[in-house]
PDB file of C-alpha atoms in Angstrom:
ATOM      1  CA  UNK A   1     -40.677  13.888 -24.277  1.00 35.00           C
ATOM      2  CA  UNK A   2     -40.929  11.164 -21.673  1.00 39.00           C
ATOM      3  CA  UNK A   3     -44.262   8.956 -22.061  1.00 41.00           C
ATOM      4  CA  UNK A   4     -43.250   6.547 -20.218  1.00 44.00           C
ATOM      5  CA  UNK A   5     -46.075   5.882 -17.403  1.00 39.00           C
ATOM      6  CA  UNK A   6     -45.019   4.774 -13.891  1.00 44.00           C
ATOM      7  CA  UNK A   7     -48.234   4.226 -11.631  1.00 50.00           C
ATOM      8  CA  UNK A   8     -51.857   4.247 -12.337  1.00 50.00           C
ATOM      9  CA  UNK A   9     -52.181   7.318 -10.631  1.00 53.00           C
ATOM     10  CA  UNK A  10     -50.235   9.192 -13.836  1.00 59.00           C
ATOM     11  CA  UNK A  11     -52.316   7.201 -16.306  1.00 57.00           C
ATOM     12  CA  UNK A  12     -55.572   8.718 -14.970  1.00 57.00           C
ATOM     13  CA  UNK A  13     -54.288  12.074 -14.825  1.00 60.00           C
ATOM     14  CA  UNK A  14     -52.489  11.699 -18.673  1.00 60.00           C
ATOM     15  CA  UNK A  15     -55.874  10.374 -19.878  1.00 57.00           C
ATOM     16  CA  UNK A  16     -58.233  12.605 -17.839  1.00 58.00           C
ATOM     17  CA  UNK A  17     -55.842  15.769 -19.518  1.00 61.00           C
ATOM     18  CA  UNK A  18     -56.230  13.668 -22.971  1.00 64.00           C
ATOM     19  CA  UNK A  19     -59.833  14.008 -22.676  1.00 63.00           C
ATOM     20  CA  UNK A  20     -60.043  17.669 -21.483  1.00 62.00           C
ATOM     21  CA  UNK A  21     -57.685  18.390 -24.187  1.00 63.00           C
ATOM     22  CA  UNK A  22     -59.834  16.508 -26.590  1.00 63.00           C
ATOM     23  CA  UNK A  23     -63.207  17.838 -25.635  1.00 62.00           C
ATOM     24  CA  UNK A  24     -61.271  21.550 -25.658  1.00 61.00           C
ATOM     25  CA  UNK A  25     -60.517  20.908 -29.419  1.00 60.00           C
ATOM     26  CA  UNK A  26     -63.542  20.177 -30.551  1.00 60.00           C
ATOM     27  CA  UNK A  27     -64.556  23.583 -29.256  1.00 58.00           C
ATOM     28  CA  UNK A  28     -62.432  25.279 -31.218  1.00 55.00           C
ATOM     29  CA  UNK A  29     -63.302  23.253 -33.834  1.00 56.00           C
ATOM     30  CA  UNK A  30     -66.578  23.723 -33.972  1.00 56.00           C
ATOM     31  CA  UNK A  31     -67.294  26.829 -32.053  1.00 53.00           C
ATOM     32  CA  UNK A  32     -68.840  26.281 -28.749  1.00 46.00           C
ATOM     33  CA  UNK A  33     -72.359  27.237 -30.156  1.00 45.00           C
ATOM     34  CA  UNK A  34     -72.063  24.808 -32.547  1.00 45.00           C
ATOM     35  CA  UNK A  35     -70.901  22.206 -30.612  1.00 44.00           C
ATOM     36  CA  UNK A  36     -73.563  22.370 -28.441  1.00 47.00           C
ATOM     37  CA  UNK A  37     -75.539  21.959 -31.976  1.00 43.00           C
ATOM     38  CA  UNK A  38     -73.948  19.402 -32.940  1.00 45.00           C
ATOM     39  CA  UNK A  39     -74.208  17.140 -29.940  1.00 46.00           C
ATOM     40  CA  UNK A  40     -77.551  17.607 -28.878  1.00 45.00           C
ATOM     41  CA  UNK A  41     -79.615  18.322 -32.169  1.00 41.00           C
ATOM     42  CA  UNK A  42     -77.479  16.150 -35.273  1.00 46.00           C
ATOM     43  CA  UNK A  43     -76.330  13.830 -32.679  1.00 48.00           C
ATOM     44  CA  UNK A  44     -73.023  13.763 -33.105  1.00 55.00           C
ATOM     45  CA  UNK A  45     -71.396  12.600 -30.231  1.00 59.00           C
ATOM     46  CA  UNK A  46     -68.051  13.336 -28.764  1.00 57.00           C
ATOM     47  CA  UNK A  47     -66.708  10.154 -29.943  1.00 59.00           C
ATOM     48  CA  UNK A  48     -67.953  10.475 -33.525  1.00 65.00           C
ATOM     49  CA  UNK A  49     -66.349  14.109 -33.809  1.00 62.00           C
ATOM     50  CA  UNK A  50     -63.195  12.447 -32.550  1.00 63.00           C
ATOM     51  CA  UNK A  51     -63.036   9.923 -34.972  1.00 66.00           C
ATOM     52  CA  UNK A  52     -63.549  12.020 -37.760  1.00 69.00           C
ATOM     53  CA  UNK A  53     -61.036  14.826 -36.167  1.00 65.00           C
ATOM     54  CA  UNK A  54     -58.433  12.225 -36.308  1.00 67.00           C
ATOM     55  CA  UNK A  55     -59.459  11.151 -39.297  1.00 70.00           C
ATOM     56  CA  UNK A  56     -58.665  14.364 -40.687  1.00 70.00           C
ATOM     57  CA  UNK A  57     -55.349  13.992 -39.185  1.00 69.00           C
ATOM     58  CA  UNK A  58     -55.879  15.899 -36.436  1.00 63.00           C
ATOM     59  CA  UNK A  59     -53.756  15.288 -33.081  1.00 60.00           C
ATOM     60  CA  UNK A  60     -54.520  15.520 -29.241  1.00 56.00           C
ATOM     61  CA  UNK A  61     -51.013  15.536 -27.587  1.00 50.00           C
ATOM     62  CA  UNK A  62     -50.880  14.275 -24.055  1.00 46.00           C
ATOM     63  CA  UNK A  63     -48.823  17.198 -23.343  1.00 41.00           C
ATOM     64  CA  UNK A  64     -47.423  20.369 -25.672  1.00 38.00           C
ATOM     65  CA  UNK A  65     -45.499  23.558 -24.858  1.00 37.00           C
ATOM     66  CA  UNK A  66     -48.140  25.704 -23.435  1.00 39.00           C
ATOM     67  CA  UNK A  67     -50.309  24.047 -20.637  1.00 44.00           C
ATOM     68  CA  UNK A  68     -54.126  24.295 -22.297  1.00 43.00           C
ATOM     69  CA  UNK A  69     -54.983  23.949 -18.747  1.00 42.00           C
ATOM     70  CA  UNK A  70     -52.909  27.525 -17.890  1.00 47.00           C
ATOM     71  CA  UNK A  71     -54.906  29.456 -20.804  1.00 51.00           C
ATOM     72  CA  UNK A  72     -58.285  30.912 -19.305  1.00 65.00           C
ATOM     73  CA  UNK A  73     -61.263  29.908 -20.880  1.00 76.00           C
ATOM     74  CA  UNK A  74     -65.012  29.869 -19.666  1.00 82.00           C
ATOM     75  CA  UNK A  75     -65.036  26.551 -21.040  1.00 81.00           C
ATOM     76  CA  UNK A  76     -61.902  25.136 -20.103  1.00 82.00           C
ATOM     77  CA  UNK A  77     -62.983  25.892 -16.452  1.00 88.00           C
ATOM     78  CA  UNK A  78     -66.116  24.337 -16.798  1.00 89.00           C
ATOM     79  CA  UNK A  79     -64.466  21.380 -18.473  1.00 87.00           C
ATOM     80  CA  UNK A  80     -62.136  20.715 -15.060  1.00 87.00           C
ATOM     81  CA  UNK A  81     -65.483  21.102 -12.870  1.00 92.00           C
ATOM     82  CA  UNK A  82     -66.966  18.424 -14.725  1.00 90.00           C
ATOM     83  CA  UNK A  83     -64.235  16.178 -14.508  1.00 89.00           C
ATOM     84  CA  UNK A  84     -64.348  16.905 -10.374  1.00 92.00           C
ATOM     85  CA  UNK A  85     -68.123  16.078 -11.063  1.00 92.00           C
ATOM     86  CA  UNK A  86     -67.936  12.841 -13.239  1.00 89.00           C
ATOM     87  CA  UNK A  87     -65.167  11.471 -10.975  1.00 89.00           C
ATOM     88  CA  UNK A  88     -67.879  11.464  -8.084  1.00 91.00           C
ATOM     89  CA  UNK A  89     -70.367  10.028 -10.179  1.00 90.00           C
ATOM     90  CA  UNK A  90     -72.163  13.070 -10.930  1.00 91.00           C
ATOM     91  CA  UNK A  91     -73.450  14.456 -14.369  1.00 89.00           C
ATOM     92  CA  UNK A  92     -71.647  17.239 -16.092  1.00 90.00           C
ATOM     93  CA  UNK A  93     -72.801  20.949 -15.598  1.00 90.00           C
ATOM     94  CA  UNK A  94     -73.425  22.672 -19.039  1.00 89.00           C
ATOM     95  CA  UNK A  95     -72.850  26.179 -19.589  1.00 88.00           C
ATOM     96  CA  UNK A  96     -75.415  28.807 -19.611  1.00 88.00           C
ATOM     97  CA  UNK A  97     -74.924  32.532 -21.151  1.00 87.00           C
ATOM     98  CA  UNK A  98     -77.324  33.753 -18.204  1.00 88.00           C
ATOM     99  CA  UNK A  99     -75.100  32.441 -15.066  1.00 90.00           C
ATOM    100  CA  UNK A 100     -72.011  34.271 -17.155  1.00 89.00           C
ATOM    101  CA  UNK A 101     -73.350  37.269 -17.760  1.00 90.00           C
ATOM    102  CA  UNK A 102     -74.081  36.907 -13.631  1.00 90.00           C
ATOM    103  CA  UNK A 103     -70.216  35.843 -13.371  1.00 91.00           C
ATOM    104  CA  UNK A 104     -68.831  38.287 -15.567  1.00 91.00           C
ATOM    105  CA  UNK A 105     -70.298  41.279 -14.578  1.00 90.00           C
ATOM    106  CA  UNK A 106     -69.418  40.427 -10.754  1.00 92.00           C
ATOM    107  CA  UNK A 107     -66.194  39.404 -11.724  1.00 92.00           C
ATOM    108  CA  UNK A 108     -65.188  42.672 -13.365  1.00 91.00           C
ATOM    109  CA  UNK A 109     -67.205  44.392 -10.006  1.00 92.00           C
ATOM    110  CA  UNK A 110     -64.749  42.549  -7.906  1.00 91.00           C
ATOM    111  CA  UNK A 111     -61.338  43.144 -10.542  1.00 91.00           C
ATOM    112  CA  UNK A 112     -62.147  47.120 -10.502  1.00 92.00           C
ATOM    113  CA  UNK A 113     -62.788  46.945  -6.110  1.00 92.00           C
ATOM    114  CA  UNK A 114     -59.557  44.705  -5.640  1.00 90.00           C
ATOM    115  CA  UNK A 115     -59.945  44.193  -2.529  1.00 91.00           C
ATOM    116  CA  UNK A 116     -58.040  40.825  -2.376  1.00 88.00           C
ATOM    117  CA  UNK A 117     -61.007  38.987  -1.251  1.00 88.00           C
ATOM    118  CA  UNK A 118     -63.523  37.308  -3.499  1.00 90.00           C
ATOM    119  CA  UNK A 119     -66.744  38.901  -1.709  1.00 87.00           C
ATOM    120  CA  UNK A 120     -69.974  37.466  -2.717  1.00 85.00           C
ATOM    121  CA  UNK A 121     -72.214  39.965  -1.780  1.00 85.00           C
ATOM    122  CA  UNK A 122     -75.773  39.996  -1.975  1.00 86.00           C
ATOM    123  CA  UNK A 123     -75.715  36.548  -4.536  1.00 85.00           C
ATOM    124  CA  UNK A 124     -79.215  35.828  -3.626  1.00 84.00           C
ATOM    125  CA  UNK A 125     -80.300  39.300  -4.703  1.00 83.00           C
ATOM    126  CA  UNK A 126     -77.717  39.259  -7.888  1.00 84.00           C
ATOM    127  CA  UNK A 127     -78.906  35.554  -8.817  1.00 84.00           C
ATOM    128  CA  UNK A 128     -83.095  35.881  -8.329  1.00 82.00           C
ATOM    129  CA  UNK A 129     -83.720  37.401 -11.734  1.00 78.00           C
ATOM    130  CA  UNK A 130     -81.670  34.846 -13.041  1.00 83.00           C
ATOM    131  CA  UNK A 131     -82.495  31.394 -11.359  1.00 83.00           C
ATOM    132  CA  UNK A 132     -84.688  29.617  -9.103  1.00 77.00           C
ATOM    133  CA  UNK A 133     -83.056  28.229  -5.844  1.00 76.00           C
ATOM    134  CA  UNK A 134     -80.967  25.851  -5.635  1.00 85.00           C
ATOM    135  CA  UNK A 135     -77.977  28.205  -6.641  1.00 91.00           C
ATOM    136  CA  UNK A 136     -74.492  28.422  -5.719  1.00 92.00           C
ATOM    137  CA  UNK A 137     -71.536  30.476  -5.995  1.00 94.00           C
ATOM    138  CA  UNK A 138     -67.614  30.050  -5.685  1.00 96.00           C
ATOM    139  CA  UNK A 139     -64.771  32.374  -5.844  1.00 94.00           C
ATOM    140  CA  UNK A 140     -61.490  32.562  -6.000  1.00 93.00           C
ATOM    141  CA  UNK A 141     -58.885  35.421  -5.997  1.00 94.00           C
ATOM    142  CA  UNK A 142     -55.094  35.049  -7.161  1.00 87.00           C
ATOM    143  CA  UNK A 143     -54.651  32.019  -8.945  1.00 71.00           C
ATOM    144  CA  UNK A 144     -52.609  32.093 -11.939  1.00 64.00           C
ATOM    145  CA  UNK A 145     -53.878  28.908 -13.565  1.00 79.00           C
ATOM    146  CA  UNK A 146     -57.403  27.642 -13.897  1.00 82.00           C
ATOM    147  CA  UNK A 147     -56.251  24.131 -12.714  1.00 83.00           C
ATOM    148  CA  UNK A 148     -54.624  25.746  -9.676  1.00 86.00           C
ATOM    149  CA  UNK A 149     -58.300  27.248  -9.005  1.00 90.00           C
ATOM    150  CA  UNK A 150     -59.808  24.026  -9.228  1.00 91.00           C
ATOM    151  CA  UNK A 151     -57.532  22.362  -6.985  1.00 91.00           C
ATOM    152  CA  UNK A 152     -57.645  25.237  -4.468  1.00 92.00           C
ATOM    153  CA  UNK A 153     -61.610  24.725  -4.201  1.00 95.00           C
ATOM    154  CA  UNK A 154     -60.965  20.893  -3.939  1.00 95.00           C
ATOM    155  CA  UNK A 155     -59.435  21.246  -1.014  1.00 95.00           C
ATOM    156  CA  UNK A 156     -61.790  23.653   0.642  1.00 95.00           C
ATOM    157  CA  UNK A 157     -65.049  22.283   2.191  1.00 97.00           C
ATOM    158  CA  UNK A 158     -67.530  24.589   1.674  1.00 95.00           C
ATOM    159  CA  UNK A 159     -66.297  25.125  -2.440  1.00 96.00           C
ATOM    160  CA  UNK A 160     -66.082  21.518  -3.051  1.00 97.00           C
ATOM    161  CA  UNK A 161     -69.267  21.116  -1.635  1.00 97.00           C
ATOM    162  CA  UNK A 162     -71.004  23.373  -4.076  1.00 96.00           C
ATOM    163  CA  UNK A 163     -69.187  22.027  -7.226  1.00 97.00           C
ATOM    164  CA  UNK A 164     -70.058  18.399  -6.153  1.00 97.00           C
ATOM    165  CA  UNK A 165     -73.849  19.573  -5.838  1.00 96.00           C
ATOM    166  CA  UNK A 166     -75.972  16.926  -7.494  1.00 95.00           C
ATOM    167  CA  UNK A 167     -78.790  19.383  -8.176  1.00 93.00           C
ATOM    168  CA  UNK A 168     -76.879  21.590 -10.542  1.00 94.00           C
ATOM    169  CA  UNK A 169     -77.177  21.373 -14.085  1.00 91.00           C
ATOM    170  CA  UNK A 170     -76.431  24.647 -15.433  1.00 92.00           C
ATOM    171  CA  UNK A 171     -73.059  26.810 -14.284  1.00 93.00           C
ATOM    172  CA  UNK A 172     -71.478  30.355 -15.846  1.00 92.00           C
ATOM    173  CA  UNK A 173     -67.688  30.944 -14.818  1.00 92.00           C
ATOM    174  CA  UNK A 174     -65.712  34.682 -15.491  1.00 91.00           C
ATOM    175  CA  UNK A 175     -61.997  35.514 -14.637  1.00 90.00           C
ATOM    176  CA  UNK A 176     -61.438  39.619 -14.554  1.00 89.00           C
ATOM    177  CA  UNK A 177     -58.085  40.937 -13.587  1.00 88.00           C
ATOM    178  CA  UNK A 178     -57.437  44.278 -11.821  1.00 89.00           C
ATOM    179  CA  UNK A 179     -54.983  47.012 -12.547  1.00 89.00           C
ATOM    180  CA  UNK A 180     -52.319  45.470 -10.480  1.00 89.00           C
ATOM    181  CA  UNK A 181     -53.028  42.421 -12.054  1.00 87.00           C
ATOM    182  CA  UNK A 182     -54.840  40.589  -9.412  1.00 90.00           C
ATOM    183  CA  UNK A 183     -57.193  37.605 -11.101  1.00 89.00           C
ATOM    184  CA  UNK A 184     -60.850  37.372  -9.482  1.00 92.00           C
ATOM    185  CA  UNK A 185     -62.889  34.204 -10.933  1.00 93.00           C
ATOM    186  CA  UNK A 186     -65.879  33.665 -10.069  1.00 94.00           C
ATOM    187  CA  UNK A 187     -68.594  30.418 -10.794  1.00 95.00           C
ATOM    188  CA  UNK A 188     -72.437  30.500 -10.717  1.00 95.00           C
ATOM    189  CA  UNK A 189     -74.256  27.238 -10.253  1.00 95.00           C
ATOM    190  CA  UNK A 190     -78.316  26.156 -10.338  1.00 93.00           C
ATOM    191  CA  UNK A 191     -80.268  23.662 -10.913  1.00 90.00           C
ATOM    192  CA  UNK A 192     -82.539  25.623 -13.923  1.00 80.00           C
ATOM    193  CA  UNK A 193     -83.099  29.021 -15.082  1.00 71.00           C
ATOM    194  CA  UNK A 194     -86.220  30.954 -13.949  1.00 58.00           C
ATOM    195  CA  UNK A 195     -89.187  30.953 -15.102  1.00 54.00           C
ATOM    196  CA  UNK A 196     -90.200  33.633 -17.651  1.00 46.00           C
TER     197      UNK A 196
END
């Protein structure tokens, strides 16, 4: 494998995929539920899980066989938004089990209709039960890798704009696939949950 770095363009992609890869670990690690746990209620932060991860004798490889980036995961997804997010100076989005039960079942909606489009419907209607405005939603059909559907709603105005909202705090992602194996992945931002 070559490491050798040749602009500083390479080094901030190799280090933003070390920390990705990093922050997917402790995940799986963990579990995502306890994860949460552990950063927010024994204050462990991500640092102190790393150090004791490596301590352990874990590794985070700057790059191995399969892509983590290719493999689909909620949190991988939400993980590559964030980085869009910090890189603009913006605070993370965390993920919330309400906006992905929104996600999933309209992802799965839009898998079994395969239309080829990624049709958002009545989101207002779907979304109300859910979350107060502000809310967003972005879509994407086709895209075989999750860093591929990042990068596609980089480069489109109206998507970009809603991952680099400022007022959300709170996102759910899904990715169904259809019997021709068509992938349909849908993200739900807000800025909070409703009020009970």
């Amino acid at each position: 494998m070559d490491t050798q770095v040749t602009s500083d363009d390479d080094r901030e992609t190799r280090y933003h995929r070390w920390l990705l890869a990093s922050w997917c670990l402790m995940i799986e690690d963990l579990g995502w539920g306890e994860s949460r746990m552990a950063t927010k209620a024994k204050r462990m932060t991500w640092l102190e899980w790393l150090r004791r991860f490596l301590r352990r004798g874990g590794k985070v490889p700057f790059e191995s066989q399969v892509n983590p980036l290719d493999v689909w995961s909620e949190g991988h997804l939400i993980g590559l938004l964030n980085i869009e997010r910090v890189k603009h100076g913006l605070r993370p989005v965390a993920i919330d089990p309400a906006l992905t039960g929104v996600a999933m079942h309209w992802t799965a909606t839009q898998a079994k209709l395969n239309r080829g489009v990624y049709d958002h419907g009545d989101f207002q209607g779907r979304i109300a039960e859910v979350v107060e405005a502000p809310a967003g939603e972005i879509g994407a059909v086709g895209n075989a890798t999750m860093a591929g559907t990042v990068a596609g709603w980089m480069k489109s105005d109206g998507h970009r704009a809603r991952i680099l909202t400022p007022e959300y705090v709170i996102a759910g992602a899904s990715r169904a696939v259809s019997s021709d194996g068509t992938t349909y992945t849908g993200c739900d931002f807000a800025s909070h949950l409703a009020r009970k």
